[in-house]
Amino acid sequence: MSKPTAAARPASESELMQALSEPGGAFELVAGGTKRGIGRPVEAAALDLSALRGIVDYEPRELVLTARPGTPLQEIQTLLASEGQRLGFEPPAEIGQTLGGVLMANRSGSRRLTAGSARDHFIGLRAVNGLGEAFVGGGRVVKNVTGFDLPKVLAGSWGTLAALTEVTVRVVPMAESEATLLFAANGPQAAVELCSLALGSCFDVSAAAFDPARGVALRLEGLASSVQSRIEGLLGSLAHPAQDRLDTETSRSFWHHIGAVTALAHHPVLWRLSVAPTQAPAILASLDTQAFQLDWGGGLIWLGAAAVEAGRIRAALKGGHATLMRAPLEERRRTRVFEPPGPALAALSARLKAAFDPHGRLNPGRMD
Amino acid sequence: MLGRMICLAQPDAAVIGRKAEILAALRRLLAPADVIGDDTLLRAYETDALTAYRQRPLAVVLPHTTEQVAAVLRFALKEGIRIVARGAGTSLSGGAVPVADAIVVGMGRFNRILAIDYADRCVVAQSGVTNLAISQAVAARHFYYAPDPSSQIACTIGGNVAENSGGVHCLKYGLTTHNVLGLEMVTPEGEIVRLGGRHLDAGHYDLLGLMTGSEGLLGIVTEVTVRILPRPQTARAVLIGFGTVAGASDCVADVIAAGIIPAGLEMMDGPAIRAAEEFVHAGYPLSVAALLIVELDGPASEVDELITRVHAIAARHGASSCRASSDETERERFWAGRKAAFPAVGRISPDYLCMDGSIPRRRLAAVLQSIAELSQRHGLRVANVFHAGDGNLHPLILYDANVPGELERAEAFGSDILKLCVDAGGVLTGEHGVGLEKRDLMTYQFGAVDLEVQHRIKRVFDPQLRFNPGKVFPALSRCSEQGREHVHAGTARAHAGLPRF
């Protein structure tokens, strides 16, 4: 999805406050524009946040980085890599996306399973709410329980509560090496069982996925000597021979494709289901599909399809949630893209929205 | 324990006047034995581990089921009665201190582990289950629950959720919020809701993330689903002594800069080392100005390699001694002194205040220097024990409440330390919570709009402001003379025997 023509492009927090405190209509919040295809289409003038960019503070020894949210993710990743660091939650690559967009979408990759999500690494913010008020939440230190945890509330809120103006994230040391073991698995049941065994072992598996075309993939990261000894230990404990082993470069490329779900790129519709890992095989069986990929040891199901069929997908879930990540515009208009909360939670969510944006000016309807 | 300065929320005399009627109504909702109204029995609930504050509540209820909690909360909603939730009462910030017109909902009967799921790597527990009991329940299969607050033998998992508790291992394994997958809770309106489950992340707004660390302001947690981890193959601790605090601080920064994330990275200064060594004989060097405990875990070969690297970094910073544990007994002995540091300091001083500021690591040496200067200015000794790896300080201010004016001086000193942390780019509390203790300093860290944004979230859940009144937010409380009683901590410290980190 390309970027729309902007009605406003604030260059500072005070300009953003002004845009939102003046009476007026609703805005669609946009920076990189890469995630406009997710959520209900927002019928509003574009508020372009891409000018709020740049690194504010980065001291590698702090394992913390503060930046303005419109900073391209690529720029941040390059900077971190130059210091031997990275974002622990492994955001899937998407050309043009911004740090703020990744956080507002709570977008995490394969390492989310063991290292935590984007929201887990999001520790502080400045933002402007729908009334044009600037506020802070969290802080720049990793350990902080002072007041409500606002970064958690804004992570995954898809720009419906506030517009970020500054964010602080934790960063982690980059692993010296990594390797991925590939195993043949006869279907999702066997795949998830293998993942559960591996993830329950003491060999520190950092990611576990299943692509029906490639088999089960288990990744180990760390010091080269440690990776080697853990591979030996893991293979011994699983009593299941590996078909192949991918070393650092090929392993990185493999997980890049898992994160970007390239195997399902040709399907017009893409669903993302978060479930208890052991429920994945039954869900896939009930949906009777071969167009899928599992990540997070089975807990993340990607489904490719020709049609949306939200009712059928959600009926297959027993707990967890389903999000429509790709579909034609008309389909998104008439589908609940995000998992609809039950009545009590829907009431709380509506009141939470009103607490930040009482006039419904920020991305109206996107999560409805 | 800023006792003289902080007041509890003002009670409503009309509610207190209806006590008999309220007790009768509660006894229709719960078994009579589960409703406490007798003044003598209520004493057991009048404080938590911040013992400077004592206030008997109107009543205590001890429900057994989520439906009973909901029934009590619907009754309280209808009658406009305030509610204070309580787990084990181990809060160091006064989070569970009652109000005179409130019903305390004690969650002690919610003590069952409901499910252990090794394939999905999670445990479902009622909220009154202790933190340690979860790890113990899965220990035979070599799993554990990572957050380990020092009070873990007593504190409950529901209380951990309320406070977003940490522990020595959170540098590597995260706080409670990173390890909780789901909750069942009852809202102030008496609705039973579920947040999260055995899956990851929220499908809509992350109310689970909001509840975690909300200090009893938004509802009562009845059930918690936590993620469990396989035990690391090995764990070893290294004791490193330094001639200067600055040398130790720089060593901490360089260990992190080298890409090493220890499972625990703790520091003690001279006064704390000597107090701990005299108390438990952990084998600490007594001639050093600062001591680091670095714990490394993982596969044996990796741990050995990392210990070699840590040794080299320590040597570069002029370490005067460096010793790695050779077995589990020695590792536990290295930790014993650290874990006993608070009670050990309690032996060298009639009273102490424990602060909990959190700062950027790079400011460690400068902040410690300023604390030493403040110590001179206030004329009170200080011992520093802290989670150096994540910049979470626990300065212990030593004083004697029997000496007129010392408590006030200690409180002023503590307040200065927390302001110093905020000025250094840090925050008021790293893991103990705001509670009553730091409530009136919130305006130092946050502006009026910041606090108003948080108040609005409070009102989303609790529009009548009935849940845990007088905690966290200064503007939500009204000062009165009620509840200002100060108790000499040396004579009445609740949970005196608990280890404290």
Short mmCIF file of N, CA, C and O in Angstrom, two decimals, chain B residues 70-159:
data_model
loop_
_atom_site.label_atom_id
_atom_site.label_comp_id
_atom_site.label_asym_id
_atom_site.label_seq_id
_atom_site.Cartn_x
_atom_site.Cartn_y
_atom_site.Cartn_z
N ALA B 70 -16.67 -11.99 42.69
CA ALA B 70 -17.56 -11.15 41.88
C ALA B 70 -18.77 -10.71 42.70
O ALA B 70 -19.21 -9.56 42.61
N ALA B 71 -19.31 -11.63 43.53
CA ALA B 71 -20.48 -11.29 44.35
C ALA B 71 -20.13 -10.18 45.34
O ALA B 71 -20.89 -9.22 45.53
N VAL B 72 -18.96 -10.29 45.96
CA VAL B 72 -18.53 -9.25 46.92
C VAL B 72 -18.34 -7.92 46.19
O VAL B 72 -18.77 -6.87 46.68
N LEU B 73 -17.74 -7.97 45.00
CA LEU B 73 -17.48 -6.72 44.28
C LEU B 73 -18.77 -6.09 43.77
O LEU B 73 -18.88 -4.86 43.73
N ARG B 74 -19.75 -6.91 43.38
CA ARG B 74 -21.04 -6.34 42.95
C ARG B 74 -21.75 -5.68 44.14
O ARG B 74 -22.34 -4.61 44.01
N PHE B 75 -21.65 -6.34 45.30
CA PHE B 75 -22.23 -5.76 46.52
C PHE B 75 -21.54 -4.43 46.83
O PHE B 75 -22.20 -3.42 47.11
N ALA B 76 -20.22 -4.41 46.75
CA ALA B 76 -19.47 -3.19 47.06
C ALA B 76 -19.81 -2.08 46.07
O ALA B 76 -19.88 -0.91 46.42
N LEU B 77 -20.03 -2.47 44.81
CA LEU B 77 -20.40 -1.49 43.78
C LEU B 77 -21.75 -0.85 44.13
O LEU B 77 -21.91 0.37 44.12
N LYS B 78 -22.71 -1.72 44.48
CA LYS B 78 -24.05 -1.25 44.79
C LYS B 78 -24.04 -0.32 46.01
O LYS B 78 -24.73 0.69 46.03
N GLU B 79 -23.22 -0.67 46.99
CA GLU B 79 -23.19 0.09 48.24
C GLU B 79 -22.15 1.20 48.24
O GLU B 79 -22.01 1.91 49.25
N GLY B 80 -21.36 1.30 47.19
CA GLY B 80 -20.33 2.35 47.13
C GLY B 80 -19.22 2.15 48.15
O GLY B 80 -18.66 3.11 48.68
N ILE B 81 -18.86 0.89 48.41
CA ILE B 81 -17.82 0.59 49.42
C ILE B 81 -16.48 0.38 48.71
O ILE B 81 -16.41 -0.21 47.63
N ARG B 82 -15.42 0.84 49.36
CA ARG B 82 -14.10 0.73 48.75
C ARG B 82 -13.48 -0.65 48.99
O ARG B 82 -13.86 -1.37 49.90
N ILE B 83 -12.53 -0.98 48.12
CA ILE B 83 -11.96 -2.33 48.10
C ILE B 83 -10.44 -2.24 48.08
O ILE B 83 -9.86 -1.47 47.33
N VAL B 84 -9.81 -3.07 48.92
CA VAL B 84 -8.35 -3.23 48.86
C VAL B 84 -8.07 -4.72 48.70
O VAL B 84 -8.47 -5.53 49.54
N ALA B 85 -7.40 -5.09 47.62
CA ALA B 85 -7.05 -6.49 47.40
C ALA B 85 -5.75 -6.80 48.14
O ALA B 85 -4.89 -5.94 48.30
N ARG B 86 -5.63 -8.05 48.57
CA ARG B 86 -4.45 -8.44 49.34
C ARG B 86 -4.03 -9.86 48.99
O ARG B 86 -4.86 -10.76 48.97
N GLY B 87 -2.74 -10.02 48.71
CA GLY B 87 -2.21 -11.37 48.51
C GLY B 87 -1.60 -11.82 49.82
O GLY B 87 -2.30 -12.07 50.79
N ALA B 88 -0.26 -11.85 49.88
CA ALA B 88 0.40 -12.26 51.12
C ALA B 88 0.78 -11.05 51.98
O ALA B 88 1.29 -11.22 53.08
N GLY B 89 0.56 -9.85 51.48
CA GLY B 89 0.89 -8.66 52.27
C GLY B 89 2.38 -8.42 52.37
O GLY B 89 2.87 -7.92 53.38
N THR B 90 3.14 -8.74 51.33
CA THR B 90 4.60 -8.53 51.37
C THR B 90 5.04 -7.26 50.66
O THR B 90 6.24 -7.03 50.49
N SER B 91 4.10 -6.43 50.23
CA SER B 91 4.48 -5.21 49.51
C SER B 91 5.40 -4.32 50.34
O SER B 91 5.15 -4.08 51.51
N LEU B 92 6.44 -3.83 49.70
CA LEU B 92 7.38 -2.93 50.37
C LEU B 92 6.98 -1.46 50.19
O LEU B 92 7.62 -0.57 50.73
N SER B 93 5.93 -1.22 49.40
CA SER B 93 5.54 0.16 49.13
C SER B 93 4.18 0.51 49.71
O SER B 93 3.64 1.57 49.42
N GLY B 94 3.62 -0.38 50.51
CA GLY B 94 2.33 -0.08 51.14
C GLY B 94 1.15 -0.37 50.23
O GLY B 94 0.04 0.12 50.48
N GLY B 95 1.35 -1.18 49.20
CA GLY B 95 0.29 -1.47 48.23
C GLY B 95 -0.93 -2.13 48.83
O GLY B 95 -2.03 -1.99 48.31
N ALA B 96 -0.75 -2.86 49.93
CA ALA B 96 -1.89 -3.59 50.52
C ALA B 96 -2.37 -2.97 51.83
O ALA B 96 -3.17 -3.56 52.54
N VAL B 97 -1.88 -1.78 52.16
CA VAL B 97 -2.34 -1.12 53.39
C VAL B 97 -3.82 -0.74 53.23
O VAL B 97 -4.19 -0.09 52.25
N PRO B 98 -4.68 -1.13 54.18
CA PRO B 98 -6.12 -0.87 54.03
C PRO B 98 -6.51 0.60 54.28
O PRO B 98 -5.68 1.42 54.64
N VAL B 99 -7.79 0.85 54.08
CA VAL B 99 -8.41 2.12 54.44
C VAL B 99 -9.53 1.76 55.42
O VAL B 99 -10.10 0.67 55.33
N ALA B 100 -9.84 2.65 56.35
CA ALA B 100 -10.76 2.31 57.45
C ALA B 100 -12.16 1.94 56.97
O ALA B 100 -12.87 1.20 57.63
N ASP B 101 -12.59 2.44 55.82
CA ASP B 101 -13.95 2.14 55.36
C ASP B 101 -13.96 1.10 54.24
O ASP B 101 -14.96 0.94 53.54
N ALA B 102 -12.84 0.38 54.06
CA ALA B 102 -12.74 -0.54 52.92
C ALA B 102 -12.91 -1.99 53.34
O ALA B 102 -12.62 -2.37 54.48
N ILE B 103 -13.37 -2.79 52.39
CA ILE B 103 -13.36 -4.24 52.55
C ILE B 103 -12.05 -4.73 51.94
O ILE B 103 -11.74 -4.43 50.78
N VAL B 104 -11.27 -5.46 52.73
CA VAL B 104 -10.08 -6.11 52.20
C VAL B 104 -10.48 -7.47 51.64
O VAL B 104 -11.14 -8.25 52.33
N VAL B 105 -10.13 -7.71 50.38
CA VAL B 105 -10.40 -9.01 49.78
C VAL B 105 -9.10 -9.79 49.82
O VAL B 105 -8.17 -9.52 49.05
N GLY B 106 -9.01 -10.72 50.77
CA GLY B 106 -7.80 -11.54 50.94
C GLY B 106 -7.87 -12.73 50.00
O GLY B 106 -8.85 -13.45 49.97
N MET B 107 -6.82 -12.94 49.22
CA MET B 107 -6.84 -13.98 48.20
C MET B 107 -6.14 -15.26 48.63
O MET B 107 -5.82 -16.12 47.81
N GLY B 108 -5.91 -15.40 49.93
CA GLY B 108 -5.17 -16.55 50.45
C GLY B 108 -5.79 -17.91 50.15
O GLY B 108 -5.10 -18.92 50.08
N ARG B 109 -7.11 -17.94 49.97
CA ARG B 109 -7.76 -19.24 49.73
C ARG B 109 -7.64 -19.68 48.27
O ARG B 109 -7.99 -20.79 47.92
N PHE B 110 -7.18 -18.77 47.44
CA PHE B 110 -6.98 -19.11 46.02
C PHE B 110 -5.60 -19.74 45.87
O PHE B 110 -4.70 -19.19 45.25
N ASN B 111 -5.46 -20.93 46.46
CA ASN B 111 -4.12 -21.48 46.62
C ASN B 111 -3.85 -22.74 45.82
O ASN B 111 -2.97 -23.51 46.15
N ARG B 112 -4.60 -22.94 44.75
CA ARG B 112 -4.41 -24.17 43.98
C ARG B 112 -3.78 -23.91 42.61
O ARG B 112 -4.12 -22.93 41.94
N ILE B 113 -2.90 -24.81 42.24
CA ILE B 113 -2.39 -24.80 40.87
C ILE B 113 -3.39 -25.59 40.04
O ILE B 113 -3.73 -26.73 40.37
N LEU B 114 -3.91 -24.99 38.99
CA LEU B 114 -5.04 -25.58 38.27
C LEU B 114 -4.59 -26.45 37.10
O LEU B 114 -5.26 -27.40 36.75
N ALA B 115 -3.48 -26.10 36.48
CA ALA B 115 -3.01 -26.89 35.32
C ALA B 115 -1.53 -26.68 35.12
O ALA B 115 -1.01 -25.58 35.32
N ILE B 116 -0.86 -27.77 34.76
CA ILE B 116 0.54 -27.69 34.35
C ILE B 116 0.60 -28.26 32.94
O ILE B 116 0.16 -29.38 32.71
N ASP B 117 1.09 -27.47 32.01
CA ASP B 117 1.07 -27.87 30.60
C ASP B 117 2.51 -27.77 30.08
O ASP B 117 2.97 -26.70 29.70
N TYR B 118 3.20 -28.91 30.10
CA TYR B 118 4.61 -28.88 29.68
C TYR B 118 4.74 -28.69 28.17
O TYR B 118 5.70 -28.07 27.70
N ALA B 119 3.79 -29.23 27.40
CA ALA B 119 3.92 -29.11 25.95
C ALA B 119 3.78 -27.65 25.51
O ALA B 119 4.49 -27.20 24.62
N ASP B 120 2.86 -26.91 26.17
CA ASP B 120 2.70 -25.48 25.85
C ASP B 120 3.54 -24.60 26.78
O ASP B 120 3.48 -23.37 26.70
N ARG B 121 4.26 -25.23 27.71
CA ARG B 121 5.20 -24.55 28.62
C ARG B 121 4.53 -23.45 29.43
O ARG B 121 4.95 -22.29 29.42
N CYS B 122 3.43 -23.82 30.12
CA CYS B 122 2.77 -22.84 30.98
C CYS B 122 2.12 -23.51 32.18
O CYS B 122 1.91 -24.73 32.18
N VAL B 123 1.86 -22.69 33.20
CA VAL B 123 1.17 -23.15 34.40
C VAL B 123 -0.01 -22.20 34.64
O VAL B 123 0.13 -20.98 34.49
N VAL B 124 -1.15 -22.79 34.99
CA VAL B 124 -2.31 -21.98 35.36
C VAL B 124 -2.49 -22.11 36.87
O VAL B 124 -2.62 -23.22 37.38
N ALA B 125 -2.42 -20.98 37.57
CA ALA B 125 -2.50 -21.02 39.04
C ALA B 125 -3.52 -20.02 39.52
O ALA B 125 -3.69 -18.94 38.93
N GLN B 126 -4.20 -20.35 40.63
CA GLN B 126 -5.02 -19.34 41.28
C GLN B 126 -4.10 -18.25 41.82
O GLN B 126 -2.92 -18.50 42.11
N SER B 127 -4.66 -17.07 42.02
CA SER B 127 -3.79 -15.92 42.26
C SER B 127 -3.12 -15.91 43.63
O SER B 127 -2.15 -15.18 43.83
N GLY B 128 -3.60 -16.74 44.57
CA GLY B 128 -2.99 -16.76 45.89
C GLY B 128 -1.86 -17.76 46.02
O GLY B 128 -1.25 -17.89 47.09
N VAL B 129 -1.55 -18.48 44.94
CA VAL B 129 -0.43 -19.43 44.96
C VAL B 129 0.86 -18.63 45.08
O VAL B 129 1.02 -17.58 44.45
N THR B 130 1.80 -19.13 45.88
CA THR B 130 3.04 -18.37 46.03
C THR B 130 3.91 -18.52 44.78
O THR B 130 3.83 -19.51 44.06
N ASN B 131 4.74 -17.51 44.57
CA ASN B 131 5.66 -17.50 43.45
C ASN B 131 6.51 -18.77 43.44
O ASN B 131 6.62 -19.45 42.41
N LEU B 132 7.08 -19.12 44.59
CA LEU B 132 7.98 -20.27 44.65
C LEU B 132 7.25 -21.58 44.40
O LEU B 132 7.81 -22.50 43.79
N ALA B 133 5.97 -21.65 44.81
CA ALA B 133 5.22 -22.89 44.65
C ALA B 133 5.08 -23.25 43.17
O ALA B 133 5.02 -24.44 42.82
N ILE B 134 5.06 -22.26 42.31
CA ILE B 134 4.95 -22.56 40.87
C ILE B 134 6.23 -23.24 40.39
O ILE B 134 6.19 -24.28 39.74
N SER B 135 7.36 -22.67 40.77
CA SER B 135 8.63 -23.30 40.38
C SER B 135 8.76 -24.70 40.97
O SER B 135 9.22 -25.63 40.31
N GLN B 136 8.33 -24.84 42.23
CA GLN B 136 8.43 -26.15 42.88
C GLN B 136 7.54 -27.19 42.19
O GLN B 136 7.92 -28.34 42.05
N ALA B 137 6.38 -26.74 41.71
CA ALA B 137 5.44 -27.68 41.10
C ALA B 137 5.98 -28.26 39.80
O ALA B 137 5.57 -29.34 39.36
N VAL B 138 6.90 -27.56 39.16
CA VAL B 138 7.40 -28.04 37.87
C VAL B 138 8.89 -28.43 37.94
O VAL B 138 9.50 -28.76 36.92
N ALA B 139 9.43 -28.40 39.16
CA ALA B 139 10.88 -28.64 39.32
C ALA B 139 11.28 -30.06 38.91
O ALA B 139 12.34 -30.26 38.32
N ALA B 140 10.42 -31.04 39.18
CA ALA B 140 10.78 -32.42 38.88
C ALA B 140 10.99 -32.62 37.38
O ALA B 140 11.73 -33.52 36.97
N ARG B 141 10.31 -31.80 36.57
CA ARG B 141 10.50 -31.92 35.11
C ARG B 141 11.53 -30.89 34.62
O ARG B 141 11.61 -30.62 33.43
N HIS B 142 12.29 -30.32 35.55
CA HIS B 142 13.38 -29.37 35.20
C HIS B 142 12.88 -28.10 34.54
O HIS B 142 13.52 -27.56 33.65
N PHE B 143 11.71 -27.64 34.98
CA PHE B 143 11.21 -26.33 34.54
C PHE B 143 11.20 -25.39 35.74
O PHE B 143 11.31 -25.82 36.89
N TYR B 144 11.01 -24.10 35.50
CA TYR B 144 10.85 -23.13 36.58
C TYR B 144 10.15 -21.89 36.05
O TYR B 144 10.04 -21.70 34.83
N TYR B 145 9.67 -21.09 37.01
CA TYR B 145 9.07 -19.79 36.67
C TYR B 145 10.14 -18.75 36.97
O TYR B 145 10.64 -18.66 38.08
N ALA B 146 10.50 -17.93 35.95
CA ALA B 146 11.72 -17.13 36.06
C ALA B 146 11.69 -15.96 37.06
O ALA B 146 12.63 -15.81 37.84
N PRO B 147 10.70 -15.09 37.07
CA PRO B 147 10.78 -13.96 38.01
C PRO B 147 10.85 -14.47 39.46
O PRO B 147 10.03 -15.29 39.87
N ASP B 148 11.83 -13.99 40.19
CA ASP B 148 12.06 -14.52 41.54
C ASP B 148 12.24 -13.39 42.55
O ASP B 148 13.33 -13.17 43.06
N PRO B 149 11.18 -12.65 42.86
CA PRO B 149 11.31 -11.62 43.89
C PRO B 149 11.84 -12.26 45.17
O PRO B 149 11.58 -13.44 45.43
N SER B 150 12.57 -11.47 45.95
CA SER B 150 13.23 -12.05 47.12
C SER B 150 12.24 -12.63 48.12
O SER B 150 12.57 -13.53 48.86
N SER B 151 11.01 -12.15 48.10
CA SER B 151 10.01 -12.66 49.04
C SER B 151 9.28 -13.87 48.46
O SER B 151 8.17 -14.18 48.88
N GLN B 152 9.90 -14.56 47.52
CA GLN B 152 9.17 -15.56 46.73
C GLN B 152 8.58 -16.72 47.53
O GLN B 152 7.65 -17.36 47.07
N ILE B 153 9.10 -17.00 48.73
CA ILE B 153 8.49 -18.08 49.50
C ILE B 153 7.12 -17.67 50.03
O ILE B 153 6.30 -18.50 50.36
N ALA B 154 6.86 -16.36 50.12
CA ALA B 154 5.60 -15.89 50.70
C ALA B 154 4.72 -15.15 49.70
O ALA B 154 3.50 -15.28 49.72
N CYS B 155 5.32 -14.37 48.82
CA CYS B 155 4.51 -13.50 47.96
C CYS B 155 3.70 -14.33 46.96
O CYS B 155 4.12 -15.40 46.55
N THR B 156 2.54 -13.81 46.58
CA THR B 156 1.64 -14.57 45.71
C THR B 156 1.81 -14.13 44.25
O THR B 156 2.23 -13.01 43.97
N ILE B 157 1.41 -15.02 43.35
CA ILE B 157 1.53 -14.70 41.93
C ILE B 157 0.56 -13.56 41.57
O ILE B 157 0.88 -12.71 40.72
N GLY B 158 -0.59 -13.49 42.25
CA GLY B 158 -1.50 -12.37 42.00
C GLY B 158 -0.88 -11.05 42.42
O GLY B 158 -1.00 -10.04 41.74
N GLY B 159 -0.19 -11.06 43.56
CA GLY B 159 0.52 -9.87 44.02
C GLY B 159 1.65 -9.51 43.06
O GLY B 159 1.90 -8.34 42.79
#
